[in-house]
Amino acid sequence: MYGNTIIEIPGDTDFDPVKTFECGQCFRWNADKNGVYTGIASNRAAKVWRENKSVFISCAPGDYTGFWRNYFDLDRDYAALRNQLDTGDYLKKAVEFGTGIRILRQDKWEALCSFVISQCNNIMRIKKIIEALAKSFGKPITFEGQTLYCFPEAEDIAVLTPADLDQIRCGYRSEYIIEAARAVSSGILDLDRLSKTGYKQALTELKSLKGVGEKVANCVILYGLHIHEAFPVDVWMKKALSAHFADDFRPESFGKAAGLAQQYIFYYTRSGNL
DNA sequence: AAACAGGCCTAAA
DNA sequence: TTTAGGCCTGTT
């Protein structure tokens, strides 16, 4: 089946593809020399780009309303969320800088696996490892003339041994990946259920996995379970928080805008604005 | 060459 | 409850 449809999302400053893909929340969107992003999620591929004031999405017929609209979180009112964050000069600047970021509604297992891989790694290597994982164990699909590889299912990883993962060069994370895959595929860890049990419960259960600590768990909760109270704190966030927030700052004070606030602050800091 | 990269685990106070 | 060292690997 070929002949993709192109969807135009007009005049929406709340969706900036570059910021959304480059703010560190995802690893499988890559731009070509024209700034057109190709990505793959939940066994579907798409191209996304900005042209004048619009964002365009090229995808299989039906996939926009059936999938990408939700993936890009297009039904959430980001302006309303930002209104909860106009406190303090620093945060205002970060918010202004990051406006256009959308928190992607990523696949739960993919988020878990990806952020286990992310620990103590730089983004380039994270991407390389994930691509190798997909190429080695994921299903190939053809999209607009190129072959892309789906993220492997938990079931496909659960049957492997650490030695099988040597080829993807993920180092000591291999046993973490396999344990997580087994927990998910066996049903011991039910990510769909966790997305409904609330932040605290999700945090506790995710952290029970070997190789999943506070930071990785919060990434999984935000990007995979779509619970916006999550507030991942990595080394960059620690720097930003200690430089610009009171010692007794608590992310809960941001409520359901906490996850987005974190993303604005992280992106602002990583872009050289500590 | 040595240090570091979007942490986490374990052991030890 | 907090802290130090070690961990795979690739890059600078």
XYZ file of C-alpha atoms (C1' of nucleotides) in Angstrom:
299
model
C 0.000 0.000 0.000
C 1.579 3.270 -1.020
C 0.461 6.818 -1.615
C 0.829 8.659 1.657
C -1.394 11.495 2.681
C -0.031 14.854 3.724
C -1.755 16.578 6.615
C -1.338 20.294 7.224
C -1.528 21.663 10.743
C -1.915 25.373 10.110
C -0.557 28.360 11.997
C 0.256 26.647 15.251
C 3.193 28.070 17.145
C 2.546 25.432 19.799
C 4.024 22.723 17.594
C 7.603 23.272 16.576
C 8.999 20.027 15.125
C 12.638 20.987 15.639
C 12.179 21.822 19.314
C 9.952 18.820 19.846
C 12.421 16.369 18.337
C 15.602 17.980 19.628
C 14.604 18.685 23.224
C 15.881 15.311 24.335
C 12.696 13.338 24.864
C 13.021 10.979 21.885
C 15.721 9.207 19.940
C 14.251 8.028 16.663
C 13.534 11.217 14.712
C 16.231 12.387 12.322
C 16.350 15.371 10.015
C 17.613 15.326 6.455
C 19.524 18.248 4.960
C 16.267 20.067 4.267
C 15.120 19.807 7.858
C 12.527 17.160 7.096
C 12.273 14.706 9.985
C 11.652 11.015 9.463
C 10.642 8.953 12.441
C 9.134 5.669 13.440
C 6.878 4.943 16.382
C 4.610 2.042 17.251
C 5.356 0.333 13.925
C 4.394 3.371 11.839
C 6.569 5.867 10.026
C 6.060 9.511 9.163
C 7.811 12.578 7.846
C 7.311 15.881 9.607
C 8.442 19.368 8.622
C 7.617 23.027 9.025
C 6.835 25.182 6.027
C 5.925 28.821 6.490
C 3.545 28.834 9.428
C 2.324 25.286 9.099
C 3.516 21.873 10.159
C 3.105 19.072 7.630
C 2.889 15.376 8.357
C 3.256 12.772 5.627
C 1.986 9.380 6.698
C -0.114 6.383 5.691
C -3.780 7.153 5.008
C -5.711 7.177 8.247
C -2.632 7.290 10.452
C -2.959 10.966 11.262
C -6.310 10.709 12.980
C -5.623 7.112 13.947
C -2.233 7.643 15.518
C -0.059 10.717 14.979
C -2.545 13.231 16.286
C -2.410 11.444 19.605
C 1.338 10.796 19.416
C 2.012 14.498 19.037
C -0.366 15.232 21.898
C -2.236 17.666 19.690
C -5.383 17.682 21.795
C -3.686 19.111 24.872
C -3.853 22.859 25.460
C -0.210 23.832 25.935
C -0.980 27.534 26.231
C -3.124 26.786 29.250
C -0.333 24.734 30.775
C 2.152 27.534 30.191
C -0.124 29.931 32.019
C 0.520 27.883 35.142
C 4.244 28.511 34.746
C 4.562 32.275 34.450
C 6.316 32.579 37.778
C 9.768 34.067 37.956
C 11.996 35.632 35.331
C 14.100 32.556 34.726
C 11.201 30.210 34.148
C 9.501 32.749 31.916
C 12.587 32.857 29.717
C 12.817 29.080 29.581
C 9.145 28.838 28.693
C 9.466 31.418 25.951
C 12.538 29.667 24.568
C 10.864 26.265 24.552
C 7.410 27.211 23.363
C 6.576 24.847 20.541
C 7.790 21.747 22.370
C 5.172 19.053 22.665
C 5.589 16.114 25.036
C 5.307 13.104 22.759
C 3.038 10.245 23.746
C 5.605 7.540 23.133
C 5.188 3.808 23.357
C 5.499 2.619 26.950
C 7.895 -0.252 26.438
C 10.018 1.714 24.003
C 10.307 4.534 26.517
C 11.312 2.152 29.280
C 13.926 0.413 27.167
C 15.261 3.627 25.639
C 15.766 5.422 28.930
C 17.423 2.396 30.499
C 19.866 2.651 27.610
C 20.232 6.399 28.099
C 21.883 6.170 31.505
C 25.386 7.545 31.613
C 25.467 7.980 27.842
C 25.452 10.849 25.405
C 22.619 11.326 22.953
C 24.620 10.268 19.924
C 25.480 6.920 21.429
C 21.953 6.427 22.772
C 20.606 6.862 19.249
C 23.183 4.504 17.793
C 22.412 1.784 20.304
C 18.665 2.091 19.771
C 19.061 1.956 15.997
C 21.230 -1.133 16.330
C 18.629 -2.703 18.601
C 15.872 -2.004 16.086
C 17.915 -3.182 13.135
C 18.917 -6.393 14.888
C 15.621 -7.374 16.459
C 12.872 -5.156 15.020
C 10.583 -5.653 12.070
C 11.575 -3.820 8.864
C 9.045 -1.624 7.102
C 9.272 0.314 3.872
C 8.367 3.967 3.946
C 8.704 6.341 1.009
C 11.420 4.249 -0.543
C 13.531 3.619 2.530
C 13.717 0.735 4.942
C 13.077 1.566 8.575
C 13.138 -0.752 11.556
C 10.412 -0.909 14.159
C 11.334 -0.872 17.803
C 11.419 -4.538 18.885
C 8.634 -5.871 21.064
C 9.384 -6.713 24.682
C 8.624 -10.345 23.829
C 11.394 -10.339 21.234
C 13.966 -9.041 23.710
C 12.815 -11.189 26.627
C 14.098 -14.373 24.993
C 17.608 -13.024 24.482
C 20.689 -13.351 26.652
C 23.154 -10.523 27.379
C 25.542 -12.076 24.853
C 22.917 -11.597 22.153
C 23.044 -7.880 22.857
C 26.827 -7.618 22.491
C 26.322 -6.565 18.894
C 24.434 -3.402 19.842
C 27.314 -2.232 22.083
C 25.150 -1.238 25.037
C 27.638 -2.462 27.612
C 26.475 -3.240 31.128
C 22.927 -2.111 30.296
C 22.214 -5.378 28.470
C 21.083 -7.228 31.579
C 18.864 -4.301 32.561
C 17.235 -4.307 29.128
C 16.544 -8.011 29.240
C 15.173 -7.920 32.765
C 12.836 -5.082 31.811
C 11.726 -6.951 28.696
C 10.950 -10.044 30.741
C 9.016 -8.091 33.335
C 6.913 -6.448 30.638
C 6.341 -9.469 28.430
C 5.456 -11.723 31.361
C 2.951 -9.220 32.679
C 4.745 -8.815 36.011
C 5.105 -5.174 35.063
C 1.882 -3.991 33.398
C 2.698 -0.631 31.847
C -0.854 -0.062 30.612
C -2.126 -0.499 34.136
C 0.604 1.730 35.560
C -0.452 4.538 33.271
C -3.732 4.582 35.187
C -2.565 4.004 38.757
C -0.983 7.416 39.178
C 2.495 8.817 39.570
C 3.515 7.371 42.936
C 2.570 3.800 42.172
C 4.203 3.960 38.760
C 7.395 5.303 40.292
C 7.558 2.553 42.890
C 6.975 -0.271 40.443
C 9.341 1.042 37.800
C 12.110 1.542 40.342
C 11.783 -2.073 41.408
C 13.460 -2.972 38.123
C 17.215 -3.331 38.200
C 18.745 -0.454 36.280
C 15.780 1.852 36.747
C 16.297 4.616 39.290
C 14.604 7.906 40.024
C 15.620 9.659 36.815
C 14.910 6.891 34.328
C 11.609 6.105 36.024
C 10.502 9.716 35.736
C 11.356 9.746 32.038
C 9.321 6.605 31.479
C 6.394 8.023 33.432
C 6.389 11.291 31.502
C 7.204 10.153 27.968
C 5.780 6.654 28.074
C 2.972 6.653 30.607
C 1.965 10.246 29.783
C 1.622 11.254 33.415
C 2.576 14.914 33.442
C 3.372 15.179 37.136
C 6.669 13.450 36.397
C 9.753 15.632 36.654
C 12.957 13.913 35.524
C 16.065 15.419 37.110
C 19.370 14.657 35.441
C 22.721 16.393 35.794
C 21.598 19.328 33.654
C 18.386 19.798 35.577
C 20.373 19.690 38.816
C 22.550 22.527 37.578
C 19.558 24.580 36.482
C 17.639 23.968 39.685
C 20.528 24.857 41.964
C 21.257 27.996 39.952
C 17.728 29.341 39.624
C 15.422 27.752 42.185
C 15.175 27.827 45.955
C 16.610 24.921 47.937
C 13.158 23.897 49.059
C 11.716 23.914 45.537
C 9.328 21.033 44.910
C 8.230 20.074 41.395
C 4.781 19.217 42.773
C 4.233 22.965 42.949
C 3.862 22.880 39.170
C 1.119 20.278 39.348
C 0.246 18.790 35.994
C 2.513 21.292 34.262
C 5.590 19.844 35.994
C 6.632 17.586 33.143
C 6.381 20.372 30.619
C 8.209 22.778 32.915
C 11.022 20.274 33.195
C 11.207 20.008 29.420
C 11.406 23.771 28.966
C 14.104 24.081 31.629
C 16.092 21.145 30.297
C 15.977 22.369 26.700
C 16.861 25.923 27.733
C 19.811 24.725 29.779
C 21.082 22.251 27.205
C 20.944 24.996 24.603
C 23.554 26.974 26.515
C 21.377 29.147 28.735
C 22.252 27.931 32.221
C 45.798 10.060 27.679
C 42.350 10.701 30.876
C 37.950 12.317 31.517
C 33.395 12.408 30.608
C 28.580 11.196 28.913
C 20.800 12.895 30.169
C 22.570 6.869 36.216
C 22.334 3.049 38.906
C 23.994 -0.573 41.994
C 26.373 -2.059 45.960
C 28.960 -1.537 50.019
C 30.028 1.067 53.939
C 29.451 4.756 57.361
C 20.239 8.562 54.653
C 24.053 9.898 52.367
C 28.510 8.931 49.939
C 32.238 6.597 47.021
C 33.682 3.645 43.549
C 32.781 0.812 39.642
C 30.599 -0.112 35.405
C 30.566 -0.902 29.081
C 31.691 1.962 25.391
C 32.764 5.856 22.230
C 34.334 10.398 21.830
C 37.241 14.317 22.795
